[in-house]
Each structure stands twice: as structure tokens, then as C-alpha cells.
mmCIF file of C-alpha atoms and ligand atoms in Angstrom:
data_model
loop_
_atom_site.group_PDB
_atom_site.id
_atom_site.type_symbol
_atom_site.label_atom_id
_atom_site.label_comp_id
_atom_site.label_asym_id
_atom_site.label_seq_id
_atom_site.Cartn_x
_atom_site.Cartn_y
_atom_site.Cartn_z
ATOM 1 C CA UNK A 1 134.630 57.539 86.208
ATOM 2 C CA UNK A 2 132.762 59.791 88.607
ATOM 3 C CA UNK A 3 130.316 61.039 86.019
ATOM 4 C CA UNK A 4 128.773 57.723 85.073
ATOM 5 C CA UNK A 5 127.528 56.435 88.446
ATOM 6 C CA UNK A 6 123.812 57.190 88.411
ATOM 7 C CA UNK A 7 122.214 53.861 89.048
ATOM 8 C CA UNK A 8 118.847 55.185 90.265
ATOM 9 C CA UNK A 9 117.953 56.973 87.040
ATOM 10 C CA UNK A 10 117.267 54.259 84.535
ATOM 11 C CA UNK A 11 115.760 56.657 81.989
ATOM 12 C CA UNK A 12 119.164 58.126 81.225
ATOM 13 C CA UNK A 13 121.023 56.774 78.234
ATOM 14 C CA UNK A 14 124.795 57.248 78.543
ATOM 15 C CA UNK A 15 126.331 57.396 75.081
ATOM 16 C CA UNK A 16 129.840 56.503 74.050
ATOM 17 C CA UNK A 17 132.190 59.454 73.666
ATOM 18 C CA UNK A 18 132.871 59.231 69.965
ATOM 19 C CA UNK A 19 133.063 62.789 68.746
ATOM 20 C CA UNK A 20 135.527 65.597 68.327
ATOM 21 C CA UNK A 21 135.138 66.780 71.935
ATOM 22 C CA UNK A 22 136.412 63.508 73.373
ATOM 23 C CA UNK A 23 139.619 64.966 74.762
ATOM 24 C CA UNK A 24 137.830 67.405 77.037
ATOM 25 C CA UNK A 25 134.483 65.746 77.452
ATOM 26 C CA UNK A 26 133.954 63.052 80.029
ATOM 27 C CA UNK A 27 130.370 62.035 79.347
ATOM 28 C CA UNK A 28 127.230 62.904 77.469
ATOM 29 C CA UNK A 29 123.576 62.018 77.613
ATOM 30 C CA UNK A 30 120.575 62.748 75.465
ATOM 31 C CA UNK A 31 117.549 64.378 77.075
ATOM 32 C CA UNK A 32 114.444 63.433 75.103
ATOM 33 C CA UNK A 33 111.209 65.124 76.030
ATOM 34 C CA UNK A 34 108.247 65.450 73.693
ATOM 35 C CA UNK A 35 109.519 66.546 70.300
ATOM 36 C CA UNK A 36 112.722 67.976 71.792
ATOM 37 C CA UNK A 37 116.164 66.474 72.172
ATOM 38 C CA UNK A 38 118.949 68.153 74.121
ATOM 39 C CA UNK A 39 122.438 66.738 74.029
ATOM 40 C CA UNK A 40 123.896 67.270 77.501
ATOM 41 C CA UNK A 41 127.684 67.145 77.459
ATOM 42 C CA UNK A 42 130.027 67.201 80.428
ATOM 43 C CA UNK A 43 133.493 68.719 80.153
ATOM 44 C CA UNK A 44 136.518 68.537 82.418
ATOM 45 C CA UNK A 45 138.049 71.782 81.122
ATOM 46 C CA UNK A 46 136.728 74.844 79.357
ATOM 47 C CA UNK A 47 138.927 74.803 76.238
ATOM 48 C CA UNK A 48 136.467 73.213 73.805
ATOM 49 C CA UNK A 49 133.279 74.551 75.383
ATOM 50 C CA UNK A 50 132.502 77.171 72.754
ATOM 51 C CA UNK A 51 133.538 75.214 69.661
ATOM 52 C CA UNK A 52 131.249 75.328 66.649
ATOM 53 C CA UNK A 53 129.251 78.365 67.743
ATOM 54 C CA UNK A 54 128.558 81.368 65.463
ATOM 55 C CA UNK A 55 127.518 84.048 67.954
ATOM 56 C CA UNK A 56 128.336 84.094 71.652
ATOM 57 C CA UNK A 57 126.328 85.925 74.296
ATOM 58 C CA UNK A 58 127.842 86.622 77.734
ATOM 59 C CA UNK A 59 127.380 88.990 80.625
ATOM 60 C CA UNK A 60 130.166 91.230 81.851
ATOM 61 C CA UNK A 61 131.328 88.631 84.407
ATOM 62 C CA UNK A 62 131.311 85.598 82.113
ATOM 63 C CA UNK A 63 132.841 87.326 79.079
ATOM 64 C CA UNK A 64 136.163 87.568 80.919
ATOM 65 C CA UNK A 65 136.238 83.801 81.508
ATOM 66 C CA UNK A 66 136.762 83.097 77.791
ATOM 67 C CA UNK A 67 139.299 84.691 75.475
ATOM 68 C CA UNK A 68 137.979 86.058 72.204
ATOM 69 C CA UNK A 69 138.517 83.614 69.360
ATOM 70 C CA UNK A 70 137.276 85.590 66.363
ATOM 71 C CA UNK A 71 133.640 84.640 66.948
ATOM 72 C CA UNK A 72 131.252 87.611 67.252
ATOM 73 C CA UNK A 73 130.062 88.223 70.797
ATOM 74 C CA UNK A 74 127.487 90.292 72.642
ATOM 75 C CA UNK A 75 128.016 91.222 76.282
ATOM 76 C CA UNK A 76 125.049 92.084 78.495
ATOM 77 C CA UNK A 77 125.404 93.952 81.773
ATOM 78 C CA UNK A 78 125.353 91.356 84.574
ATOM 79 C CA UNK A 79 122.437 90.866 86.936
ATOM 80 C CA UNK A 80 118.718 90.219 87.204
ATOM 81 C CA UNK A 81 118.002 93.960 86.809
ATOM 82 C CA UNK A 82 119.045 93.597 83.154
ATOM 83 C CA UNK A 83 116.858 90.593 82.406
ATOM 84 C CA UNK A 84 114.665 92.693 80.153
ATOM 85 C CA UNK A 85 113.223 92.715 76.657
ATOM 86 C CA UNK A 86 115.519 95.495 75.296
ATOM 87 C CA UNK A 87 118.559 93.287 76.056
ATOM 88 C CA UNK A 88 117.023 90.444 74.052
ATOM 89 C CA UNK A 89 116.149 92.794 71.221
ATOM 90 C CA UNK A 90 119.748 94.015 71.075
ATOM 91 C CA UNK A 91 120.916 90.431 70.528
ATOM 92 C CA UNK A 92 118.302 89.868 67.821
ATOM 93 C CA UNK A 93 119.492 93.051 66.086
ATOM 94 C CA UNK A 94 123.131 91.964 66.217
ATOM 95 C CA UNK A 95 122.222 88.484 64.939
ATOM 96 C CA UNK A 96 120.529 90.067 61.958
ATOM 97 C CA UNK A 97 123.448 92.457 61.338
ATOM 98 C CA UNK A 98 125.794 89.459 61.382
ATOM 99 C CA UNK A 99 123.642 87.742 58.780
ATOM 100 C CA UNK A 100 123.002 84.701 60.951
ATOM 101 C CA UNK A 101 120.744 82.084 59.397
ATOM 102 C CA UNK A 102 118.281 79.669 60.942
ATOM 103 C CA UNK A 103 120.924 76.956 61.129
ATOM 104 C CA UNK A 104 123.446 79.310 62.769
ATOM 105 C CA UNK A 105 124.284 78.550 66.387
ATOM 106 C CA UNK A 106 123.792 81.121 69.132
ATOM 107 C CA UNK A 107 125.527 80.298 72.414
ATOM 108 C CA UNK A 108 124.539 81.696 75.805
ATOM 109 C CA UNK A 109 127.400 81.567 78.310
ATOM 110 C CA UNK A 110 126.515 82.572 81.838
ATOM 111 C CA UNK A 111 124.230 82.126 84.806
ATOM 112 C CA UNK A 112 120.488 81.673 84.621
ATOM 113 C CA UNK A 113 119.920 85.268 83.527
ATOM 114 C CA UNK A 114 122.093 84.820 80.428
ATOM 115 C CA UNK A 115 120.838 81.313 79.611
ATOM 116 C CA UNK A 116 117.151 82.335 79.997
ATOM 117 C CA UNK A 117 117.585 85.439 77.819
ATOM 118 C CA UNK A 118 119.786 83.844 75.165
ATOM 119 C CA UNK A 119 117.370 80.945 74.856
ATOM 120 C CA UNK A 120 114.509 83.429 74.491
ATOM 121 C CA UNK A 121 116.377 85.281 71.734
ATOM 122 C CA UNK A 122 117.249 82.010 69.961
ATOM 123 C CA UNK A 123 113.611 80.902 70.113
ATOM 124 C CA UNK A 124 112.565 84.100 68.345
ATOM 125 C CA UNK A 125 115.319 84.526 65.779
ATOM 126 C CA UNK A 126 113.965 83.158 62.469
ATOM 127 C CA UNK A 127 111.351 81.360 64.585
ATOM 128 C CA UNK A 128 114.082 79.352 66.249
ATOM 129 C CA UNK A 129 117.780 78.950 65.478
ATOM 130 C CA UNK A 130 120.306 76.514 66.911
ATOM 131 C CA UNK A 131 120.996 77.071 70.586
ATOM 132 C CA UNK A 132 123.938 75.993 72.722
ATOM 133 C CA UNK A 133 123.878 76.839 76.427
ATOM 134 C CA UNK A 134 127.006 76.922 78.563
ATOM 135 C CA UNK A 135 125.836 77.477 82.149
ATOM 136 C CA UNK A 136 128.471 79.006 84.413
ATOM 137 C CA UNK A 137 126.689 79.112 87.782
ATOM 138 C CA UNK A 138 125.703 76.059 89.811
ATOM 139 C CA UNK A 139 122.067 77.114 89.627
ATOM 140 C CA UNK A 140 122.160 77.385 85.844
ATOM 141 C CA UNK A 141 123.964 74.025 85.473
ATOM 142 C CA UNK A 142 121.538 72.009 87.564
ATOM 143 C CA UNK A 143 118.366 73.968 86.894
ATOM 144 C CA UNK A 144 117.945 77.084 84.742
ATOM 145 C CA UNK A 145 119.644 75.953 81.529
ATOM 146 C CA UNK A 146 117.829 72.615 81.531
ATOM 147 C CA UNK A 147 114.252 72.091 80.564
ATOM 148 C CA UNK A 148 113.343 74.702 78.002
ATOM 149 C CA UNK A 149 111.893 77.585 79.996
ATOM 150 C CA UNK A 150 113.132 80.916 78.606
ATOM 151 C CA UNK A 151 112.209 84.498 79.293
ATOM 152 C CA UNK A 152 112.658 87.968 80.679
ATOM 153 C CA UNK A 153 111.210 89.915 83.578
ATOM 154 C CA UNK A 154 108.451 92.299 82.551
ATOM 155 C CA UNK A 155 106.888 95.255 84.406
ATOM 156 C CA UNK A 156 108.164 93.952 87.716
ATOM 157 C CA UNK A 157 107.004 90.369 87.154
ATOM 158 C CA UNK A 158 109.730 87.728 87.077
ATOM 159 C CA UNK A 159 109.867 85.682 83.864
ATOM 160 C CA UNK A 160 106.455 86.936 82.769
ATOM 161 C CA UNK A 161 107.342 87.048 79.075
ATOM 162 C CA UNK A 162 109.058 84.073 77.531
ATOM 163 C CA UNK A 163 108.837 80.956 75.452
ATOM 164 C CA UNK A 164 109.520 77.289 75.620
ATOM 165 C CA UNK A 165 112.698 76.368 73.781
ATOM 166 C CA UNK A 166 115.070 73.644 75.013
ATOM 167 C CA UNK A 167 118.700 74.053 73.952
ATOM 168 C CA UNK A 168 119.994 71.777 71.217
ATOM 169 C CA UNK A 169 123.116 71.328 73.302
ATOM 170 C CA UNK A 170 123.970 71.955 76.906
ATOM 171 C CA UNK A 171 127.672 72.001 77.726
ATOM 172 C CA UNK A 172 128.450 71.654 81.404
ATOM 173 C CA UNK A 173 131.903 72.198 82.870
ATOM 174 C CA UNK A 174 131.905 72.112 86.703
ATOM 175 C CA UNK A 175 135.435 73.562 86.708
ATOM 176 C CA UNK A 176 133.871 76.905 85.713
ATOM 177 C CA UNK A 177 132.399 77.125 89.200
ATOM 178 C CA UNK A 178 135.756 77.913 90.785
ATOM 179 C CA UNK A 179 135.460 81.616 89.895
ATOM 180 C CA UNK A 180 131.925 81.934 91.245
ATOM 181 C CA UNK A 181 131.455 83.924 94.459
ATOM 182 C CA UNK A 182 130.736 81.929 97.627
ATOM 183 C CA UNK A 183 127.347 83.575 97.833
ATOM 184 C CA UNK A 184 126.303 82.469 94.321
ATOM 185 C CA UNK A 185 127.789 79.008 94.797
ATOM 186 C CA UNK A 186 125.894 78.433 98.037
ATOM 187 C CA UNK A 187 122.730 79.762 96.435
ATOM 188 C CA UNK A 188 123.059 77.050 93.762
ATOM 189 C CA UNK A 189 123.753 74.436 96.442
ATOM 190 C CA UNK A 190 120.219 74.979 97.724
ATOM 191 C CA UNK A 191 118.873 73.602 94.425
ATOM 192 C CA UNK A 192 121.289 70.673 94.640
ATOM 193 C CA UNK A 193 120.003 69.916 98.142
ATOM 194 C CA UNK A 194 116.457 70.124 96.802
ATOM 195 C CA UNK A 195 117.281 67.624 94.030
ATOM 196 C CA UNK A 196 118.742 65.275 96.640
ATOM 197 C CA UNK A 197 115.581 65.568 98.752
ATOM 198 C CA UNK A 198 113.363 64.898 95.736
ATOM 199 C CA UNK A 199 115.098 62.088 93.911
ATOM 200 C CA UNK A 200 118.702 61.103 94.549
ATOM 201 C CA UNK A 201 119.485 59.400 97.841
ATOM 202 C CA UNK A 202 123.180 59.028 96.909
ATOM 203 C CA UNK A 203 123.407 62.762 96.334
ATOM 204 C CA UNK A 204 121.896 63.281 99.781
ATOM 205 C CA UNK A 205 124.569 61.061 101.327
ATOM 206 C CA UNK A 206 127.297 62.802 99.362
ATOM 207 C CA UNK A 207 126.110 66.172 100.684
ATOM 208 C CA UNK A 208 126.010 64.811 104.221
ATOM 209 C CA UNK A 209 129.340 63.040 104.239
ATOM 210 C CA UNK A 210 131.483 65.322 102.046
ATOM 211 C CA UNK A 211 130.356 68.727 103.288
ATOM 212 C CA UNK A 212 133.816 70.277 103.559
ATOM 213 C CA UNK A 213 134.855 69.065 100.106
ATOM 214 C CA UNK A 214 131.565 70.290 98.637
ATOM 215 C CA UNK A 215 132.017 73.727 100.176
ATOM 216 C CA UNK A 216 135.657 73.814 99.060
ATOM 217 C CA UNK A 217 134.515 72.935 95.502
ATOM 218 C CA UNK A 218 136.915 70.032 95.468
ATOM 219 C CA UNK A 219 136.830 68.779 91.874
ATOM 220 C CA UNK A 220 136.476 65.142 92.934
ATOM 221 C CA UNK A 221 133.086 65.802 94.553
ATOM 222 C CA UNK A 222 132.023 68.759 92.416
ATOM 223 C CA UNK A 223 131.855 66.678 89.237
ATOM 224 C CA UNK A 224 129.713 63.984 90.828
ATOM 225 C CA UNK A 225 127.544 66.529 92.631
ATOM 226 C CA UNK A 226 126.821 68.481 89.437
ATOM 227 C CA UNK A 227 126.297 65.336 87.385
ATOM 228 C CA UNK A 228 123.837 63.839 89.848
ATOM 229 C CA UNK A 229 121.925 67.087 90.290
ATOM 230 C CA UNK A 230 121.714 67.531 86.509
ATOM 231 C CA UNK A 231 120.433 63.965 86.137
ATOM 232 C CA UNK A 232 117.638 64.632 88.612
ATOM 233 C CA UNK A 233 116.357 67.520 86.507
ATOM 234 C CA UNK A 234 116.892 65.586 83.260
ATOM 235 C CA UNK A 235 114.806 62.719 84.615
ATOM 236 C CA UNK A 236 112.012 64.969 85.822
ATOM 237 C CA UNK A 237 111.893 66.954 82.567
ATOM 238 C CA UNK A 238 111.872 63.770 80.470
ATOM 239 C CA UNK A 239 108.955 62.424 82.431
ATOM 240 C CA UNK A 240 106.981 65.689 82.585
ATOM 241 C CA UNK A 241 108.123 68.340 80.097
ATOM 242 C CA UNK A 242 105.069 70.598 80.358
ATOM 243 C CA UNK A 243 104.758 70.615 84.157
ATOM 244 C CA UNK A 244 101.475 68.738 84.337
ATOM 245 C CA UNK A 245 102.644 66.634 87.272
ATOM 246 C CA UNK A 246 106.042 65.658 88.678
ATOM 247 C CA UNK A 247 107.882 68.707 87.327
ATOM 248 C CA UNK A 248 105.912 70.840 89.758
ATOM 249 C CA UNK A 249 107.763 68.999 92.555
ATOM 250 C CA UNK A 250 110.831 71.018 91.585
ATOM 251 C CA UNK A 251 108.989 73.881 93.281
ATOM 252 C CA UNK A 252 109.696 72.298 96.680
ATOM 253 C CA UNK A 253 110.436 75.224 99.005
ATOM 254 C CA UNK A 254 109.824 77.731 96.206
ATOM 255 C CA UNK A 255 106.268 78.763 97.079
ATOM 256 C CA UNK A 256 107.452 79.850 100.532
ATOM 257 C CA UNK A 257 110.835 81.041 99.243
ATOM 258 C CA UNK A 258 109.545 83.230 96.416
ATOM 259 C CA UNK A 259 107.045 84.845 98.779
ATOM 260 C CA UNK A 260 109.790 85.596 101.318
ATOM 261 C CA UNK A 261 111.906 87.165 98.560
ATOM 262 C CA UNK A 262 108.935 89.221 97.365
ATOM 263 C CA UNK A 263 108.185 90.479 100.878
ATOM 264 C CA UNK A 264 111.794 91.342 101.622
ATOM 265 C CA UNK A 265 111.905 93.184 98.298
ATOM 266 C CA UNK A 266 114.946 91.356 96.894
ATOM 267 C CA UNK A 267 117.077 93.533 99.167
ATOM 268 C CA UNK A 268 120.035 91.171 98.975
ATOM 269 C CA UNK A 269 119.765 90.030 102.591
ATOM 270 C CA UNK A 270 118.652 86.581 101.388
ATOM 271 C CA UNK A 271 119.854 84.917 98.199
ATOM 272 C CA UNK A 272 117.352 82.942 96.151
ATOM 273 C CA UNK A 273 118.905 79.707 97.417
ATOM 274 C CA UNK A 274 118.717 80.815 101.037
ATOM 275 C CA UNK A 275 115.041 81.676 100.579
ATOM 276 C CA UNK A 276 114.436 78.252 98.976
ATOM 277 C CA UNK A 277 116.066 76.452 101.929
ATOM 278 C CA UNK A 278 113.997 78.472 104.368
ATOM 279 C CA UNK A 279 111.005 77.488 102.216
ATOM 280 C CA UNK A 280 111.940 73.811 102.334
ATOM 281 C CA UNK A 281 112.143 74.123 106.121
ATOM 282 C CA UNK A 282 108.634 75.585 106.119
ATOM 283 C CA UNK A 283 107.350 72.834 103.792
ATOM 284 C CA UNK A 284 108.715 70.206 106.192
ATOM 285 C CA UNK A 285 107.023 71.978 109.098
ATOM 286 C CA UNK A 286 103.761 72.205 107.154
ATOM 287 C CA UNK A 287 103.890 68.491 106.361
ATOM 288 C CA UNK A 288 104.465 67.671 110.031
ATOM 289 C CA UNK A 289 101.538 69.925 111.016
ATOM 290 C CA UNK A 290 99.321 68.074 108.561
ATOM 291 C CA UNK A 291 100.471 64.804 110.131
ATOM 292 C CA UNK A 292 102.060 63.582 106.906
ATOM 293 C CA UNK A 293 105.786 64.325 107.113
ATOM 294 C CA UNK A 294 107.998 61.866 108.912
ATOM 295 C CA UNK A 295 109.574 63.557 111.975
ATOM 296 C CA UNK A 296 112.885 61.791 111.418
ATOM 297 C CA UNK A 297 112.966 63.112 107.840
ATOM 298 C CA UNK A 298 112.306 66.671 108.978
ATOM 299 C CA UNK A 299 115.165 66.369 111.460
ATOM 300 C CA UNK A 300 117.597 64.934 108.917
ATOM 301 C CA UNK A 301 116.708 67.358 106.112
ATOM 302 C CA UNK A 302 116.833 70.374 108.446
ATOM 303 C CA UNK A 303 120.190 69.264 109.860
ATOM 304 C CA UNK A 304 121.646 69.081 106.340
ATOM 305 C CA UNK A 305 120.471 72.565 105.412
ATOM 306 C CA UNK A 306 121.826 73.960 108.684
ATOM 307 C CA UNK A 307 125.146 72.165 108.151
ATOM 308 C CA UNK A 308 125.504 74.197 104.929
ATOM 309 C CA UNK A 309 124.756 77.386 106.829
ATOM 310 C CA UNK A 310 121.223 77.910 105.561
ATOM 311 C CA UNK A 311 118.903 79.778 107.930
ATOM 312 C CA UNK A 312 115.611 78.074 108.707
ATOM 313 C CA UNK A 313 114.176 81.079 110.552
ATOM 314 C CA UNK A 314 113.464 84.489 109.015
ATOM 315 C CA UNK A 315 112.954 86.760 112.025
ATOM 316 C CA UNK A 316 111.252 90.051 111.301
ATOM 317 C CA UNK A 317 109.391 88.981 108.150
ATOM 318 C CA UNK A 318 105.614 89.492 108.208
ATOM 319 C CA UNK A 319 103.622 86.243 107.983
ATOM 320 C CA UNK A 320 100.456 87.918 106.651
ATOM 321 C CA UNK A 321 102.480 89.654 103.921
ATOM 322 C CA UNK A 322 104.166 86.361 102.977
ATOM 323 C CA UNK A 323 100.798 84.624 102.655
ATOM 324 C CA UNK A 324 99.476 87.518 100.543
ATOM 325 C CA UNK A 325 102.544 87.267 98.294
ATOM 326 C CA UNK A 326 101.923 83.525 97.818
ATOM 327 C CA UNK A 327 98.367 84.236 96.768
ATOM 328 C CA UNK A 328 99.559 86.716 94.136
ATOM 329 C CA UNK A 329 101.967 84.201 92.574
ATOM 330 C CA UNK A 330 101.035 83.838 88.900
ATOM 331 C CA UNK A 331 101.452 80.057 89.040
ATOM 332 C CA UNK A 332 98.730 79.654 91.666
ATOM 333 C CA UNK A 333 95.543 77.848 90.588
ATOM 334 C CA UNK A 334 92.280 78.559 92.416
ATOM 335 C CA UNK A 335 91.824 80.083 95.882
ATOM 336 C CA UNK A 336 94.032 78.080 98.236
ATOM 337 C CA UNK A 337 97.785 77.998 97.805
ATOM 338 C CA UNK A 338 99.166 74.613 96.712
ATOM 339 C CA UNK A 339 102.334 73.338 98.369
ATOM 340 C CA UNK A 340 104.864 70.706 97.438
ATOM 341 C CA UNK A 341 105.306 68.556 100.552
ATOM 342 C CA UNK A 342 107.372 65.520 101.476
ATOM 343 C CA UNK A 343 106.701 62.500 103.623
ATOM 344 C CA UNK A 344 110.388 61.544 103.436
ATOM 345 C CA UNK A 345 113.239 61.560 100.913
ATOM 346 C CA UNK A 346 111.809 60.802 97.467
ATOM 347 C CA UNK A 347 108.177 60.741 98.652
ATOM 348 C CA UNK A 348 106.677 63.995 97.433
ATOM 349 C CA UNK A 349 103.219 65.282 96.610
ATOM 350 C CA UNK A 350 101.367 68.544 96.108
ATOM 351 C CA UNK A 351 98.214 69.761 97.822
ATOM 352 C CA UNK A 352 96.275 72.926 98.665
ATOM 353 C CA UNK A 353 96.407 73.996 102.328
ATOM 354 C CA UNK A 354 94.010 76.185 104.335
ATOM 355 C CA UNK A 355 95.282 79.734 104.956
ATOM 356 C CA UNK A 356 95.111 79.437 108.777
ATOM 357 C CA UNK A 357 97.322 76.360 108.739
ATOM 358 C CA UNK A 358 99.810 78.112 106.446
ATOM 359 C CA UNK A 359 99.856 81.194 108.677
ATOM 360 C CA UNK A 360 100.662 79.080 111.734
ATOM 361 C CA UNK A 361 103.470 77.411 109.825
ATOM 362 C CA UNK A 362 104.850 80.793 108.703
ATOM 363 C CA UNK A 363 104.798 82.171 112.246
ATOM 364 C CA UNK A 364 106.866 79.227 113.466
ATOM 365 C CA UNK A 365 109.462 80.091 110.790
ATOM 366 C CA UNK A 366 110.008 83.719 111.756
HETATM 367 N N1 NAD B 1 114.630 78.650 83.002
HETATM 368 C C1 NAD B 1 114.488 78.044 84.167
HETATM 369 O O1 NAD B 1 113.932 76.937 84.265
HETATM 370 C C2 NAD B 1 115.032 78.698 85.405
HETATM 371 C C3 NAD B 1 115.129 77.971 86.601
HETATM 372 C C4 NAD B 1 115.705 78.592 87.706
HETATM 373 C C5 NAD B 1 116.141 79.909 87.624
HETATM 374 N N2 NAD B 1 116.023 80.587 86.445
HETATM 375 C C6 NAD B 1 116.492 81.966 86.340
HETATM 376 O O2 NAD B 1 117.889 82.001 86.620
HETATM 377 C C7 NAD B 1 118.220 83.314 87.054
HETATM 378 C C8 NAD B 1 119.202 83.216 88.201
HETATM 379 O O3 NAD B 1 120.361 82.562 87.720
HETATM 380 P P1 NAD B 1 121.753 82.675 88.489
HETATM 381 O O4 NAD B 1 121.557 82.416 89.920
HETATM 382 O O5 NAD B 1 122.716 81.864 87.725
HETATM 383 O O6 NAD B 1 122.067 84.234 88.402
HETATM 384 P P2 NAD B 1 122.936 85.141 87.393
HETATM 385 O O7 NAD B 1 122.789 84.676 86.021
HETATM 386 O O8 NAD B 1 122.549 86.536 87.695
HETATM 387 O O9 NAD B 1 124.426 84.874 87.879
HETATM 388 C C9 NAD B 1 124.817 85.270 89.154
HETATM 389 C C10 NAD B 1 126.060 86.155 89.118
HETATM 390 O O10 NAD B 1 127.207 85.330 88.906
HETATM 391 C C11 NAD B 1 127.965 85.838 87.813
HETATM 392 N N3 NAD B 1 128.636 84.686 87.217
HETATM 393 C C12 NAD B 1 128.071 83.723 86.469
HETATM 394 N N4 NAD B 1 128.942 82.732 86.249
HETATM 395 C C13 NAD B 1 130.106 83.087 86.850
HETATM 396 C C14 NAD B 1 131.368 82.453 86.997
HETATM 397 N N5 NAD B 1 131.608 81.206 86.529
HETATM 398 N N6 NAD B 1 132.326 83.102 87.680
HETATM 399 C C15 NAD B 1 132.087 84.327 88.225
HETATM 400 N N7 NAD B 1 130.898 84.963 88.147
HETATM 401 C C16 NAD B 1 129.918 84.336 87.466
HETATM 402 C C17 NAD B 1 126.964 86.532 86.945
HETATM 403 O O11 NAD B 1 127.558 87.479 86.104
HETATM 404 C C18 NAD B 1 126.055 87.168 87.988
HETATM 405 O O12 NAD B 1 126.645 88.356 88.451
HETATM 406 C C19 NAD B 1 116.931 84.001 87.422
HETATM 407 O O13 NAD B 1 116.656 85.000 86.484
HETATM 408 C C20 NAD B 1 115.889 82.895 87.358
HETATM 409 O O14 NAD B 1 114.627 83.370 86.953
HETATM 410 C C21 NAD B 1 115.486 80.008 85.346
#
């Protein structure tokens, strides 16, 4: 069975499929981190995905993927522009009007915007009610819905207000990805590539050797690709829930990528995933400049990103402005910007780098 081949990640405990979802579910694992446990379930089809939920929260694009089944629902307008506190408050109000209790289950069905906001609402309602997340974008499946970070954008700052509240259950159905736009799918692929670079060598090989099938969303590769990418994040979160160490490695490419997005003003010319791949290209270049990244690894990693159509140059962007944006990032500690760098696949570390060195690296990427 494609879903159960994850030999490198010994911390994962595959459980037997002995519950009422057996017909549709192909595998499940338990993510244990600190005092939290998330049951991560994989489904072949979407039929049973929303079973046992009391209140379902969608956006306008994901609501149409599921027929109404007599369970109350709330539909947010789609898009990051609506990732705001009033949207969360509206859900809290409806939950109260419905008379939901602390043991009621709220389900968030959508991309990272919906899963972040629904999880935030669930963390607040009665100081925390049951939460099921059903991610419907690749990015939400392999990243956003996993690991407990919730929140909304506030006064122009992304995810400034939020809480920490892992879902009780995460239900993942790769088949849902077939309706996703190419642009959103490829954006999520950037995170999958990142997970391959960080942890899973088999995922790297799968991306290299099955490119056409991956891009075509062929179910035979999609299931394994999603499963492996999910397992990477599960492993990292289990080992470092509060981001005191290894979890920060998930920011590979993000320090550069977020700054590029900020400078370009989220004008839609670069998706988040495209900016992250550009950022990973810059991180490889920075590592080479510092004499620490293996040249063969830079070549191989860059070739993979280019094979998936990701741009490693951002002509026209202003290097000084990108550096300034990095320095404003709320996650930055101290004066110098810290970067996640790689020696080769699976060999990752984080270090501060002098501004002049960063500027040189940025200029080579424009
Ligand atoms: N909590 C975390 O750890 C974490 C990590 C990474 C990203 N995020 C957050 O995730 C968000 C981005 O998530 P995203 O990329 O999923 O964006 P998104 O939620 O905006 O979804 C992208 C678009 O795809 C549509 N869509 C979703 N599923 C679909 C489907 N199956 N078929 C057709 N259309 C579909 C959505 O309606 C939306 O228009 C950001 O707000 C980011 O801050 C959170």
C-alpha cells in the first residue's frame, strides 16, 4: 500500500485501521507532541471526510466540493484578504447561536486560510472545543493544517494574532487536489520540495523521477507524495513542537521568500511557493558563498526546482528593499538576519549572516 512506505521516519506509529472509516480510509497515524495528540487520517475518497462533525466551516470555493448533509455550515469569502478577526468572530457567534458545547466538533474544510482561522475559532470557543481539519490544498495538507499554529492577519501583519491549538483530527484526502488550480497546486509543491530537501530522500527521488505524473496529479504518485510530505512535518513537529530548534528548519527558503513577497507587495506575480523556491535557491547560493554548501547539492536541488518550472531569478526586485524586509520580519531575533542553510540533502542548520554577504547573494538572484 503506497501510504505505508516511510522507512526513514521511525517516530511514526502506523495504527491498524479498525474504525468506522475503514472503507474510505487507507491509513492513520497519531501525532504526539507535548500534551497534544492529533489523529492524522488518510482517505482515498471524500465521502466520509466530514462524518461526526457538528459545525462545518468552508470558504466559497471549498463549500461547493461537499454537498450539504443537514449539518450547519458557515462559508467565508475565499482568499487571504479575508483572513481577519471579524470572520473568526462571525463563526464564534454562529457556534453560540447553534448552542454548540465544548465537546462539539467544529470542522474547517479548506486551504490554509480556512484551517488557520477555523483552528483559531475552535481554540477560543469555550476555551477550546473539538477541532477537525480537512485541508483541501496541497499546502494545507503538508503544512498549514499540521502543527497547531492558528491565526489571522492583523493591521497588515500576516498571522500576527493567533493561538496554538493542534487539531484533534486531521483528515487528508489527496483526491481533493484534483479541483485545485495549477497555480495553487504548484505553490504547494514548493513546500513538498522543501520537505524532500530537509528530510526525505525517497521523496526527493520521487519528485525527480516522476515529474510528469506529479504535475499531472496522477493518483498513484499523489498519495505517496502527500503522505511522505505530511510525515516530514509530523516528524519535525513531534520532535520540536514549540520551534526551539529543528522546526525552524521548515523556514528553509522562507526568510528570502517572505521578503521577496513583501517587496513585490503580494501583487500576484509570484505565488508563495514560487517565492519560497526562489528563496531556497538563494539559501543554496548563500551556503556556497559561506563555503559550507556542497556544490553538487546546489546543482541537484536547483535542477529539481527548475524542472518544476520554479524561477530562481527575480529580475527587477530591489536587493536593499529585500534585506530591509527581512530585518522587519517579526520572527527575527537580534540584529543580523538568521538563515536556514543546507550542506546537502538532510544536512541543515541555522545561522546569522552579515548584511554585506546577504546583499551579494540577493544581487546574484535578481
Ligand atoms: N498554520 C501554519 O502552520 C501555516 C503554515 C503555512 C501556511 N499557513 C497559512 O496558509 C495560508 C495559505 O494557504 P493556501 O495556500 O492553502 O491558501 P488558501 O487557503 O487561500 O487557498 C488557496 C485557494 O484555493 C482555493 N481552494 C482550496 N481548496 C480547493 C480545492 N480543493 N479545489 C479548488 N479550490 C480550492 C481556496 O478557496 C483559495 O481560493 C496562509 O494564510 C498562510 O499564512 C499556515
